[in-house]
CSV table of C-alpha atoms in Angstrom, one decimal:
chain,number,residue,atom,x,y,z
A,189,MET,CA,-63.0,22.5,34.7
A,190,ASN,CA,-66.5,21.1,34.0
A,191,THR,CA,-69.8,22.2,35.5
A,192,PRO,CA,-73.0,20.1,35.5
A,193,HIS,CA,-74.0,22.1,32.4
A,194,GLY,CA,-70.7,21.5,30.5
A,195,PRO,CA,-67.4,23.4,30.3
A,196,GLU,CA,-67.0,26.2,32.7
A,197,GLN,CA,-68.0,29.5,31.2
A,198,VAL,CA,-65.5,32.3,31.9
A,199,PRO,CA,-67.0,35.8,31.7
A,200,HIS,CA,-65.2,38.0,29.3
A,201,ASP,CA,-65.5,41.6,28.3
A,202,PRO,CA,-63.1,42.5,25.5
A,203,ARG,CA,-62.7,46.1,26.9
A,204,THR,CA,-61.5,44.9,30.3
A,205,ASP,CA,-59.8,42.0,32.0
A,206,VAL,CA,-62.9,40.5,33.6
A,207,SER,CA,-61.7,37.0,32.7
A,208,VAL,CA,-58.3,37.6,34.4
A,209,ARG,CA,-60.0,38.8,37.6
A,210,PHE,CA,-62.3,35.7,37.5
A,211,ALA,CA,-59.3,33.4,37.1
A,212,LEU,CA,-57.5,35.0,40.1
A,213,ARG,CA,-60.6,34.4,42.3
A,214,SER,CA,-61.1,30.8,41.1
A,215,PRO,CA,-58.4,28.3,42.2
A,216,ALA,CA,-59.7,25.8,39.7
A,217,ARG,CA,-59.5,28.2,36.8
A,218,LEU,CA,-56.1,29.5,38.0
A,219,LYS,CA,-54.8,26.0,37.9
A,220,THR,CA,-56.2,25.3,34.5
A,221,GLU,CA,-54.6,28.5,33.1
A,222,LEU,CA,-51.2,27.9,34.6
A,223,LEU,CA,-51.0,24.2,33.6
A,224,ALA,CA,-52.2,25.1,30.1
A,225,GLY,CA,-49.4,27.7,29.8
A,226,LEU,CA,-46.8,25.1,30.9
A,227,VAL,CA,-48.0,22.6,28.3
A,228,VAL,CA,-47.8,25.3,25.6
A,229,ALA,CA,-44.4,26.4,26.7
A,230,LEU,CA,-43.0,22.8,26.3
A,231,ALA,CA,-44.6,22.5,22.9
A,232,LEU,CA,-43.2,25.8,21.7
A,233,ILE,CA,-39.5,24.9,22.3
A,234,PRO,CA,-38.9,22.5,19.3
A,235,GLU,CA,-41.0,24.6,16.9
A,236,ALA,CA,-39.2,27.8,17.9
A,237,ILE,CA,-35.9,26.1,17.2
A,238,ALA,CA,-37.1,24.8,13.9
A,239,PHE,CA,-38.3,28.2,12.8
A,240,SER,CA,-35.0,29.7,13.7
A,241,VAL,CA,-33.4,27.3,11.3
A,242,ILE,CA,-35.8,28.3,8.6
A,243,ALA,CA,-34.9,32.0,9.2
A,244,GLY,CA,-31.2,31.2,9.2
A,245,VAL,CA,-30.6,32.4,12.8
A,246,ASP,CA,-29.3,31.0,16.1
A,247,PRO,CA,-32.0,28.9,17.9
A,248,ARG,CA,-31.9,31.4,20.8
A,249,VAL,CA,-33.3,34.1,18.4
A,250,GLY,CA,-36.5,32.0,17.9
A,251,LEU,CA,-36.8,31.0,21.5
A,252,PHE,CA,-36.4,34.5,22.8
A,253,ALA,CA,-38.9,35.7,20.2
A,254,SER,CA,-41.5,33.2,21.5
A,255,VAL,CA,-40.9,34.4,25.1
A,256,THR,CA,-41.3,38.1,24.4
A,257,MET,CA,-44.2,37.6,21.9
A,258,ALA,CA,-46.2,35.6,24.4
A,259,ILE,CA,-45.6,37.9,27.4
A,260,THR,CA,-46.2,41.1,25.4
A,261,ILE,CA,-49.3,39.9,23.6
A,262,ALA,CA,-50.8,38.7,26.9
A,263,ILE,CA,-50.7,42.3,28.1
A,264,VAL,CA,-51.6,44.3,24.9
A,265,GLY,CA,-53.5,41.8,22.7
A,266,GLY,CA,-57.2,41.7,22.1
A,267,ARG,CA,-57.9,38.0,22.1
A,268,PRO,CA,-57.5,36.3,25.6
A,269,ALA,CA,-56.0,32.8,25.6
A,270,MET,CA,-54.4,33.1,22.1
A,271,ILE,CA,-50.8,32.2,21.8
A,272,SER,CA,-48.3,34.3,19.8
A,273,ALA,CA,-44.7,33.2,19.2
A,274,ALA,CA,-42.2,32.6,16.5
A,275,THR,CA,-43.9,31.1,13.4
A,276,ALA,CA,-43.0,29.5,10.1
A,277,ALA,CA,-45.0,32.0,8.1
A,278,VAL,CA,-43.0,35.0,9.4
A,279,ALA,CA,-39.7,33.0,9.3
A,280,LEU,CA,-40.2,32.2,5.6
A,281,VAL,CA,-40.9,35.9,4.8
A,282,ILE,CA,-37.9,37.3,6.6
A,283,ALA,CA,-35.4,34.5,5.8
A,284,PRO,CA,-34.0,36.2,2.7
A,285,VAL,CA,-33.1,39.3,4.8
A,286,SER,CA,-30.9,37.2,7.1
A,287,GLU,CA,-29.4,35.3,4.2
A,288,GLN,CA,-28.5,38.5,2.2
A,289,TYR,CA,-27.9,41.1,4.8
A,290,GLY,CA,-27.3,39.5,8.2
A,291,VAL,CA,-29.0,39.2,11.6
A,292,ASP,CA,-29.0,43.0,12.3
A,293,HIS,CA,-31.0,43.7,9.2
A,294,LEU,CA,-33.4,40.9,10.0
A,295,ILE,CA,-34.1,42.4,13.5
A,296,ALA,CA,-34.5,45.8,11.9
A,297,THR,CA,-37.1,44.2,9.6
A,298,VAL,CA,-39.0,42.7,12.5
A,299,ILE,CA,-39.2,46.1,14.2
A,300,LEU,CA,-40.3,47.9,11.0
A,301,GLY,CA,-42.8,45.1,10.4
A,302,GLY,CA,-44.3,45.7,13.9
A,303,VAL,CA,-44.6,49.4,13.1
A,304,PHE,CA,-46.4,48.6,9.9
A,305,GLN,CA,-48.8,46.3,11.9
A,306,VAL,CA,-49.6,49.1,14.3
A,307,LEU,CA,-50.3,51.6,11.5
A,308,LEU,CA,-52.4,49.1,9.5
A,309,SER,CA,-54.5,48.3,12.5
A,310,PHE,CA,-55.2,51.9,13.2
A,311,LEU,CA,-56.2,52.3,9.5
A,312,GLY,CA,-58.9,49.6,10.1
A,313,VAL,CA,-57.3,46.5,8.5
A,314,ALA,CA,-59.0,44.3,11.1
A,315,LYS,CA,-62.4,45.3,9.7
A,316,LEU,CA,-61.6,43.3,6.5
A,317,MET,CA,-62.2,40.2,8.6
A,318,ARG,CA,-66.0,40.7,7.9
A,319,PHE,CA,-65.3,39.7,4.3
A,320,VAL,CA,-63.9,36.3,5.2
A,321,PRO,CA,-66.8,33.8,4.5
A,322,ARG,CA,-67.5,30.8,6.7
A,323,SER,CA,-66.4,28.4,3.9
A,324,VAL,CA,-62.9,30.0,4.0
A,325,MET,CA,-62.9,29.6,7.8
A,326,VAL,CA,-63.7,25.9,7.5
A,327,GLY,CA,-60.9,25.5,5.0
A,328,PHE,CA,-58.6,27.4,7.3
A,329,VAL,CA,-59.4,25.2,10.2
A,330,ASN,CA,-59.0,21.9,8.2
A,331,SER,CA,-55.8,23.2,6.6
A,332,LEU,CA,-54.4,24.0,10.0
A,333,ALA,CA,-55.1,20.5,11.2
A,334,ILE,CA,-53.4,19.0,8.1
A,335,LEU,CA,-50.4,21.2,8.5
A,336,VAL,CA,-50.0,20.4,12.2
A,337,PHE,CA,-50.2,16.7,11.4
A,338,VAL,CA,-47.8,16.9,8.5
A,339,ALA,CA,-45.3,18.8,10.6
A,340,GLN,CA,-45.0,15.7,12.9
A,341,ILE,CA,-44.1,13.3,10.1
A,342,PRO,CA,-40.3,14.2,10.1
A,343,HIS,CA,-40.3,13.1,13.7
A,344,LEU,CA,-41.7,9.7,12.8
A,345,VAL,CA,-39.5,8.9,9.8
A,346,ASP,CA,-36.0,7.2,10.1
A,347,VAL,CA,-36.2,7.1,13.9
A,348,PRO,CA,-35.6,4.3,16.5
A,349,TRP,CA,-38.5,1.8,16.6
A,350,MET,CA,-39.2,2.7,20.3
A,351,VAL,CA,-40.5,6.1,19.1
A,352,TYR,CA,-43.7,4.4,17.8
A,353,PRO,CA,-44.8,2.7,21.0
A,354,LEU,CA,-44.1,5.9,22.9
A,355,VAL,CA,-46.3,8.0,20.5
A,356,ALA,CA,-49.0,5.3,20.7
A,357,ALA,CA,-48.9,5.3,24.5
A,358,GLY,CA,-49.0,9.1,24.5
A,359,LEU,CA,-52.1,9.1,22.3
A,360,LEU,CA,-53.8,6.5,24.6
A,361,VAL,CA,-53.2,8.8,27.6
A,362,LEU,CA,-54.5,11.8,25.7
A,363,VAL,CA,-57.7,10.0,24.6
A,364,PHE,CA,-58.6,8.2,27.8
A,365,LEU,CA,-57.3,10.3,30.7
A,366,PRO,CA,-59.8,13.1,30.2
A,367,LYS,CA,-62.6,10.5,30.5
A,368,ILE,CA,-61.3,9.6,34.0
A,369,THR,CA,-60.3,13.0,35.3
A,370,GLU,CA,-59.6,16.6,34.2
A,371,ALA,CA,-57.8,17.6,37.3
A,372,VAL,CA,-54.5,17.8,35.4
A,373,PRO,CA,-54.3,18.5,31.6
A,374,ALA,CA,-53.7,15.3,29.7
A,375,PRO,CA,-51.0,16.8,27.5
A,376,LEU,CA,-48.9,17.6,30.6
A,377,VAL,CA,-49.4,14.1,32.0
A,378,THR,CA,-48.3,12.7,28.6
A,379,ILE,CA,-45.1,14.7,28.5
A,380,VAL,CA,-44.1,14.0,32.1
A,381,LEU,CA,-45.0,10.3,31.9
A,382,LEU,CA,-43.1,9.6,28.6
A,383,THR,CA,-40.1,11.6,29.9
A,384,VAL,CA,-40.0,9.5,33.1
A,385,VAL,CA,-40.2,6.3,31.0
A,386,THR,CA,-37.5,7.4,28.6
A,387,VAL,CA,-35.1,8.4,31.3
A,388,ALA,CA,-35.9,5.4,33.6
A,389,PHE,CA,-35.3,2.9,30.9
A,390,SER,CA,-32.5,4.9,29.1
A,391,LEU,CA,-34.3,4.7,25.8
A,392,ASN,CA,-32.4,6.0,22.9
A,393,VAL,CA,-35.0,8.2,21.2
A,394,PRO,CA,-34.8,11.8,19.9
A,395,ASP,CA,-35.4,14.4,22.5
A,396,VAL,CA,-35.7,18.2,22.7
A,397,ALA,CA,-31.9,18.6,23.3
A,398,ASP,CA,-31.4,17.1,19.8
A,399,GLN,CA,-33.3,19.9,18.2
A,400,GLY,CA,-30.8,22.7,19.0
A,401,GLU,CA,-28.8,24.5,21.7
A,402,LEU,CA,-30.9,26.1,24.4
A,403,PRO,CA,-29.9,29.5,25.8
A,404,GLU,CA,-28.2,29.9,29.1
A,405,SER,CA,-28.9,33.5,29.9
A,406,LEU,CA,-31.8,36.0,29.8
A,407,PRO,CA,-32.5,38.0,26.7
A,408,THR,CA,-31.1,41.5,26.8
A,409,LEU,CA,-31.9,44.7,24.9
A,410,PHE,CA,-30.6,44.7,21.4
A,411,PHE,CA,-30.3,47.6,19.0
A,412,PRO,CA,-29.7,46.5,15.4
A,413,ASP,CA,-26.6,47.9,13.8
A,414,VAL,CA,-28.0,49.2,10.5
A,415,PRO,CA,-27.5,52.5,8.7
A,416,LEU,CA,-30.5,54.7,9.3
A,417,THR,CA,-30.8,55.8,5.7
A,418,PHE,CA,-33.5,55.8,3.0
A,419,GLU,CA,-31.5,53.0,1.2
A,420,THR,CA,-31.9,50.7,4.2
A,421,LEU,CA,-35.6,51.5,4.3
A,422,ARG,CA,-36.0,50.8,0.6
A,423,ILE,CA,-34.3,47.4,1.1
A,424,LEU,CA,-36.2,46.3,4.3
A,425,ALA,CA,-39.7,47.9,3.7
A,426,PRO,CA,-41.0,45.2,1.2
A,427,TYR,CA,-40.0,42.4,3.6
A,428,ALA,CA,-41.4,44.2,6.6
A,429,LEU,CA,-44.7,44.9,4.9
A,430,ALA,CA,-45.0,41.3,3.8
A,431,MET,CA,-44.3,40.2,7.3
A,432,ALA,CA,-46.9,42.6,8.7
A,433,LEU,CA,-49.6,41.4,6.3
A,434,VAL,CA,-48.9,37.7,6.8
A,435,GLY,CA,-48.7,38.1,10.6
A,436,LEU,CA,-51.9,40.1,10.8
A,437,MET,CA,-53.8,37.7,8.6
A,438,GLU,CA,-52.8,34.7,10.5
A,439,SER,CA,-53.4,36.3,13.8
A,440,LEU,CA,-56.8,37.8,13.0
A,441,MET,CA,-57.9,34.5,11.5
A,442,THR,CA,-56.8,32.6,14.6
A,443,ALA,CA,-58.5,35.2,16.8
A,444,LYS,CA,-61.8,34.7,14.9
A,445,LEU,CA,-61.4,30.9,15.3
A,446,VAL,CA,-60.9,31.2,19.0
A,447,ASP,CA,-64.0,33.5,19.2
A,448,ASP,CA,-66.0,30.7,17.6
A,449,ILE,CA,-64.7,28.0,19.9
A,450,THR,CA,-65.2,30.1,23.1
A,451,ASP,CA,-68.4,31.8,22.0
A,452,THR,CA,-66.9,35.2,22.9
A,453,ARG,CA,-66.0,38.3,20.9
A,454,SER,CA,-62.6,39.8,20.8
A,455,ASP,CA,-61.3,43.2,19.8
A,456,LYS,CA,-59.6,42.6,16.5
A,457,THR,CA,-58.2,46.1,16.1
A,458,ARG,CA,-56.5,45.8,19.5
A,459,GLU,CA,-55.2,42.4,18.5
A,460,GLY,CA,-53.8,43.8,15.4
A,461,TRP,CA,-51.8,46.7,17.0
A,462,GLY,CA,-51.0,44.4,19.9
A,463,GLN,CA,-49.2,42.0,17.4
A,464,GLY,CA,-47.3,45.1,16.1
A,465,VAL,CA,-46.2,46.1,19.6
A,466,ALA,CA,-45.2,42.5,20.4
A,467,ASN,CA,-43.0,42.4,17.3
A,468,ILE,CA,-41.4,45.8,18.1
A,469,VAL,CA,-40.6,44.6,21.7
A,470,THR,CA,-39.4,41.3,20.3
A,471,GLY,CA,-37.1,43.0,17.9
A,472,PHE,CA,-35.5,45.1,20.6
A,473,PHE,CA,-34.8,41.9,22.5
A,474,GLY,CA,-33.1,40.3,19.5
A,475,GLY,CA,-36.0,38.0,18.6
A,476,MET,CA,-37.1,37.0,15.1
A,477,GLY,CA,-40.7,38.2,15.4
A,478,GLY,CA,-43.8,36.2,14.9
A,479,CYS,CA,-47.6,36.1,15.1
A,480,ALA,CA,-50.4,33.9,16.4
A,481,VAL,CA,-49.3,30.2,16.6
A,482,VAL,CA,-52.4,28.4,15.6
A,483,GLY,CA,-51.4,24.9,16.7
A,484,GLN,CA,-50.4,25.9,20.2
A,485,THR,CA,-53.4,28.2,20.4
A,486,MET,CA,-55.7,25.2,19.8
A,487,MET,CA,-53.7,23.2,22.3
A,488,ASN,CA,-54.2,26.0,24.8
A,489,VAL,CA,-57.9,26.7,24.2
A,490,LYS,CA,-59.4,23.5,22.8
A,491,VAL,CA,-57.3,20.7,24.5
A,492,SER,CA,-56.3,22.4,27.8
A,493,GLY,CA,-59.4,24.5,28.3
A,494,ALA,CA,-57.6,27.9,28.9
A,495,ARG,CA,-59.7,31.0,28.5
A,496,THR,CA,-57.8,34.0,29.9
A,497,ARG,CA,-54.6,36.0,29.3
A,498,LEU,CA,-53.0,34.2,32.2
A,499,SER,CA,-52.4,31.1,30.1
A,500,THR,CA,-50.6,33.2,27.4
A,501,LEU,CA,-48.5,35.0,30.0
A,502,ALA,CA,-47.8,31.8,31.8
A,503,ALA,CA,-46.6,30.2,28.5
A,504,GLY,CA,-44.1,33.0,28.0
A,505,VAL,CA,-42.8,33.0,31.6
A,506,PHE,CA,-42.6,29.2,31.7
A,507,LEU,CA,-40.8,29.1,28.4
A,508,LEU,CA,-38.2,31.5,29.7
A,509,ILE,CA,-37.7,29.5,32.9
A,510,LEU,CA,-37.6,26.2,31.0
A,511,VAL,CA,-35.0,27.2,28.4
A,512,VAL,CA,-32.8,29.3,30.7
A,513,ALA,CA,-33.0,27.7,34.2
A,514,LEU,CA,-34.2,24.1,33.4
A,515,GLY,CA,-32.7,23.6,30.0
A,516,ASP,CA,-31.0,20.3,30.9
A,517,ILE,CA,-34.2,18.9,32.2
A,518,VAL,CA,-36.3,20.1,29.3
A,519,GLY,CA,-33.7,18.6,26.9
A,520,LEU,CA,-34.7,15.2,28.2
A,521,VAL,CA,-38.3,15.4,27.0
A,522,PRO,CA,-38.7,12.9,24.2
A,523,MET,CA,-40.0,14.3,20.9
A,524,ALA,CA,-42.4,11.4,20.9
A,525,ALA,CA,-44.4,13.0,23.7
A,526,LEU,CA,-44.7,16.3,21.8
A,527,VAL,CA,-45.6,14.5,18.6
A,528,ALA,CA,-48.4,12.7,20.4
A,529,VAL,CA,-49.8,15.9,21.8
A,530,MET,CA,-49.6,17.7,18.4
A,531,ILE,CA,-51.3,14.8,16.6
A,532,MET,CA,-54.2,15.0,19.1
A,533,VAL,CA,-54.3,18.8,18.5
A,534,SER,CA,-54.7,18.2,14.8
A,535,ILE,CA,-57.5,15.6,15.4
A,536,ALA,CA,-59.3,18.0,17.7
A,537,THR,CA,-58.9,20.9,15.2
A,538,VAL,CA,-60.5,19.3,12.2
A,539,ASP,CA,-64.1,20.4,11.6
A,540,TRP,CA,-65.4,16.9,11.2
A,541,HIS,CA,-68.9,18.0,10.5
A,542,SER,CA,-67.7,19.8,7.4
A,543,VAL,CA,-66.3,16.6,5.9
A,544,HIS,CA,-69.3,14.4,6.8
A,545,PRO,CA,-70.8,12.8,3.6
A,546,ARG,CA,-74.3,14.2,4.5
A,547,THR,CA,-72.9,17.7,4.9
A,548,LEU,CA,-71.0,17.5,1.6
A,549,ARG,CA,-74.3,16.4,-0.2
A,550,LEU,CA,-76.2,19.4,1.3
A,551,MET,CA,-73.4,22.0,0.8
A,552,PRO,CA,-73.7,24.1,-2.4
A,553,LEU,CA,-71.0,23.3,-4.9
A,554,SER,CA,-69.6,26.8,-4.8
A,555,GLU,CA,-69.1,26.6,-1.0
A,556,THR,CA,-67.3,23.2,-1.3
A,557,VAL,CA,-65.0,24.6,-4.0
A,558,VAL,CA,-64.0,27.5,-1.7
A,559,VAL,CA,-63.2,25.1,1.1
A,560,VAL,CA,-61.1,22.9,-1.3
A,561,VAL,CA,-59.2,25.8,-2.8
A,562,THR,CA,-58.4,27.1,0.7
A,563,VAL,CA,-57.2,23.7,1.9
A,564,VAL,CA,-55.2,22.8,-1.3
A,565,ALA,CA,-53.5,26.2,-1.5
A,566,THR,CA,-52.6,26.2,2.2
A,567,VAL,CA,-51.3,22.7,2.3
A,568,SER,CA,-49.4,23.0,-1.0
A,569,THR,CA,-47.7,26.2,0.0
A,570,GLY,CA,-47.5,25.6,3.8
A,571,ASN,CA,-48.7,29.2,4.2
A,572,LEU,CA,-52.1,29.9,5.9
A,573,ALA,CA,-52.1,33.5,4.6
A,574,ILE,CA,-51.8,32.4,1.0
A,575,GLY,CA,-54.5,29.8,1.4
A,576,VAL,CA,-56.9,32.2,3.0
A,577,SER,CA,-56.2,34.9,0.4
A,578,LEU,CA,-56.9,32.5,-2.5
A,579,GLY,CA,-60.0,31.2,-0.7
A,580,VAL,CA,-61.5,34.6,-0.2
A,581,LEU,CA,-60.7,35.5,-3.9
A,582,THR,CA,-62.4,32.3,-5.0
A,583,ALA,CA,-65.4,33.1,-2.9
A,584,MET,CA,-65.7,36.6,-4.3
A,585,VAL,CA,-65.5,35.4,-7.9
A,586,LEU,CA,-68.1,32.7,-7.4
A,587,PHE,CA,-70.4,35.1,-5.5
A,588,ALA,CA,-70.1,37.7,-8.3
A,589,ARG,CA,-70.7,35.0,-10.9
A,590,ARG,CA,-73.8,33.8,-9.0
A,591,VAL,CA,-75.3,37.3,-8.5
A,592,ALA,CA,-74.5,38.2,-12.1
A,593,HIS,CA,-76.8,35.5,-13.4
A,594,MET,CA,-79.7,36.8,-11.3
A,595,THR,CA,-80.1,39.9,-13.5
A,596,THR,CA,-82.9,39.9,-16.1
A,597,VAL,CA,-84.1,42.2,-18.8
A,598,GLU,CA,-87.8,42.2,-20.1
A,599,ARG,CA,-88.8,44.2,-23.2
A,600,THR,CA,-92.3,45.6,-23.6
A,601,LEU,CA,-93.7,47.6,-26.5
A,602,THR,CA,-96.0,50.1,-24.7
A,603,SER,CA,-97.0,52.1,-27.8
A,604,ASP,CA,-96.1,52.6,-31.5
A,605,ASP,CA,-93.3,55.1,-30.5
A,606,THR,CA,-92.3,53.9,-27.0
A,607,CYS,CA,-90.5,50.7,-25.8
A,608,THR,CA,-89.9,49.9,-22.1
A,609,TYR,CA,-87.1,47.7,-20.8
A,610,ARG,CA,-87.5,46.5,-17.2
A,611,VAL,CA,-84.2,45.5,-15.6
A,612,THR,CA,-84.3,43.4,-12.5
A,613,GLY,CA,-81.3,42.6,-10.2
A,614,GLU,CA,-78.1,44.0,-8.7
A,615,LEU,CA,-76.0,45.8,-11.3
A,616,PHE,CA,-72.3,45.8,-10.9
A,617,TRP,CA,-69.3,45.1,-13.1
A,618,ALA,CA,-70.0,41.3,-13.5
A,619,SER,CA,-73.7,41.6,-14.2
A,620,SER,CA,-73.8,44.9,-16.3
A,621,ASN,CA,-71.0,44.2,-18.8
A,622,ASP,CA,-73.3,42.1,-21.0
A,623,LEU,CA,-76.3,44.5,-20.5
A,624,VAL,CA,-75.3,46.6,-23.5
A,625,PHE,CA,-76.1,43.7,-25.9
A,626,GLN,CA,-79.6,43.1,-24.6
A,627,PHE,CA,-81.2,46.1,-26.4
A,628,ASP,CA,-82.6,46.2,-29.9
A,629,TYR,CA,-81.0,49.5,-31.1
A,630,ILE,CA,-82.2,49.1,-34.7
A,631,GLY,CA,-85.7,47.7,-34.2
A,632,ASP,CA,-86.8,49.8,-31.2
A,633,PRO,CA,-89.0,52.9,-31.7
A,634,GLU,CA,-87.9,56.5,-31.2
A,635,ASN,CA,-88.5,56.6,-27.4
A,636,VAL,CA,-86.9,54.0,-25.1
A,637,VAL,CA,-87.6,53.8,-21.4
A,638,VAL,CA,-85.3,51.8,-19.1
A,639,ASP,CA,-87.1,51.0,-15.9
A,640,LEU,CA,-84.7,50.3,-13.0
A,641,THR,CA,-87.3,50.2,-10.2
A,642,ALA,CA,-86.3,46.6,-9.4
A,643,ALA,CA,-82.6,47.2,-9.8
A,644,ASP,CA,-79.7,48.9,-8.0
A,645,ILE,CA,-76.6,50.5,-9.5
A,646,TRP,CA,-73.5,49.6,-7.4
A,647,ASP,CA,-70.5,50.8,-9.4
A,648,ALA,CA,-69.0,53.0,-12.1
A,649,SER,CA,-68.9,50.1,-14.6
A,650,THR,CA,-72.7,50.0,-14.6
A,651,VAL,CA,-73.0,53.8,-15.1
A,652,ALA,CA,-70.5,53.5,-18.0
A,653,THR,CA,-72.7,50.7,-19.5
A,654,PHE,CA,-75.8,52.9,-19.5
A,655,ASP,CA,-73.8,55.7,-21.0
A,656,ALA,CA,-72.9,53.3,-23.8
A,657,ILE,CA,-76.5,52.3,-24.3
A,658,GLN,CA,-77.6,55.9,-24.5
A,659,GLN,CA,-74.8,56.7,-27.0
A,660,LYS,CA,-75.8,53.7,-29.2
A,661,TYR,CA,-79.5,54.8,-29.3
A,662,ALA,CA,-78.4,58.5,-29.9
A,663,ALA,CA,-76.4,57.3,-32.9
A,664,LYS,CA,-79.7,56.0,-34.3
A,665,GLY,CA,-81.6,59.2,-33.6
A,666,LYS,CA,-83.4,57.7,-30.6
A,667,THR,CA,-83.8,58.9,-27.0
A,668,VAL,CA,-83.4,56.9,-23.8
A,669,THR,CA,-85.0,57.8,-20.5
A,670,ILE,CA,-83.9,56.0,-17.3
A,671,VAL,CA,-86.6,55.8,-14.6
A,672,GLY,CA,-87.2,54.1,-11.3
A,673,LEU,CA,-83.9,54.8,-9.4
A,674,ASP,CA,-83.7,56.4,-6.0
A,675,GLY,CA,-81.3,56.8,-3.1
A,676,ALA,CA,-77.6,55.9,-3.6
A,677,SER,CA,-78.2,54.4,-7.0
A,678,LEU,CA,-79.8,57.6,-8.4
A,679,GLU,CA,-77.0,59.7,-6.8
A,680,ARG,CA,-74.3,57.4,-8.3
A,681,LEU,CA,-75.9,57.7,-11.8
A,682,ARG,CA,-76.3,61.5,-11.6
A,683,ARG,CA,-72.7,62.0,-10.3
A,684,LEU,CA,-70.9,59.7,-12.8
A,685,SER,CA,-73.1,59.7,-16.0
A,686,GLY,CA,-71.3,61.3,-18.9
A,687,ARG,CA,-68.1,61.7,-17.0
A,688,LEU,CA,-66.5,58.3,-17.5
A,689,GLY,CA,-65.1,58.5,-21.0
A,690,GLY,CA,-66.2,57.2,-24.4
A,691,GLU,CA,-68.4,54.4,-25.6
A,692,ASN,CA,-67.9,50.9,-24.3
């Protein structure tokens, strides 16, 4: 819904459910949330089936996972309007378990992964998000857009020619309908319209039913039949921990992305343990687990305009109704309709400002390198977690390199028997390693003063470097006095000096 001043602003307090109460009091907002949830539910079906294939399990395992993940995270999660369901990232991690040990061990891995996510969240893993620079976020967003688009290509290759005009018609509706009215979400109109056309003219095009068998009954409680032994834990723990880390990273990055889009702040710690709880619940209902689904989240938030937990809850509930009670009808939806919607999602997701020639000219080279590394790593591996990790690592290395070159050493001969070295800059492992070579151990007089008034000591490597400098002067019968430090730098030097081993 739009106001005279732009998109309707939904009040949100991350500690409460103010946004939900607002939606319940606003018929327009309620309609937006429910219809957005319906569109997301339709889009989740083919992906959940596809991810089940990746994990080597029955399609129902992926569909039920998407249902329970969405419903649970709507209640316990920290980021309103974010969608969680079965995902390719989690499917790839746990697929070897299903292949080698069977479905029961896979479900046990999902439950254990959820436990790990809860523990990691309470240990403060969400706070690590502050170390993700903006350039990595830009790379993450653009990588996501590329992956969403690439995922549609198989549905456009070796298909009946009628698929192409259907996709084109869907894109036209998605582009022009919002300019006319926003009373009904354009994605929902596209899906309904193309389904009616396909059925009315008996068009022979791929549909949802072709993607896999839909379940005919409700999910029930499931307890995996695995030995409760240390050996089982030893086998499953590495996969569960990998699933926990990948799921948390993708979910927290997506939550941060939605924060930026909606200009609101969410509770990342709550989101982290909420993901864990959702995976535990999903496991006990026989689901394959998952995490935040970035494409459907963008569809929900950016395309459909959802802002509250109701859209996430509605997505889970509608998905359950669609696959269990209305499976025959849902099976008629042409894949062309969903492809058109996802292509529009990918277009809307791209940070177009970041790839504008003027922006690229103004952007520091190091920032551009980080974006490129993130995009290339993500697209080449198909894993957002790997791309983000390599992007952050690249940003850290480039930052350390840049700061390291900002350190200077000036030598002044203050008297016949005294020489002063004034060191300026931030001293840590990258900037202090070469410091030991910037002193004239042979030519300097008997007394050497190292003035660190304009410097700070940040790590043990720097302290070890000054120990080495003092030892080299001592070997020549000369003394070194370090002055100018205070606060944490002085405390670090006093605590560690002489206790870190031998000469560098």
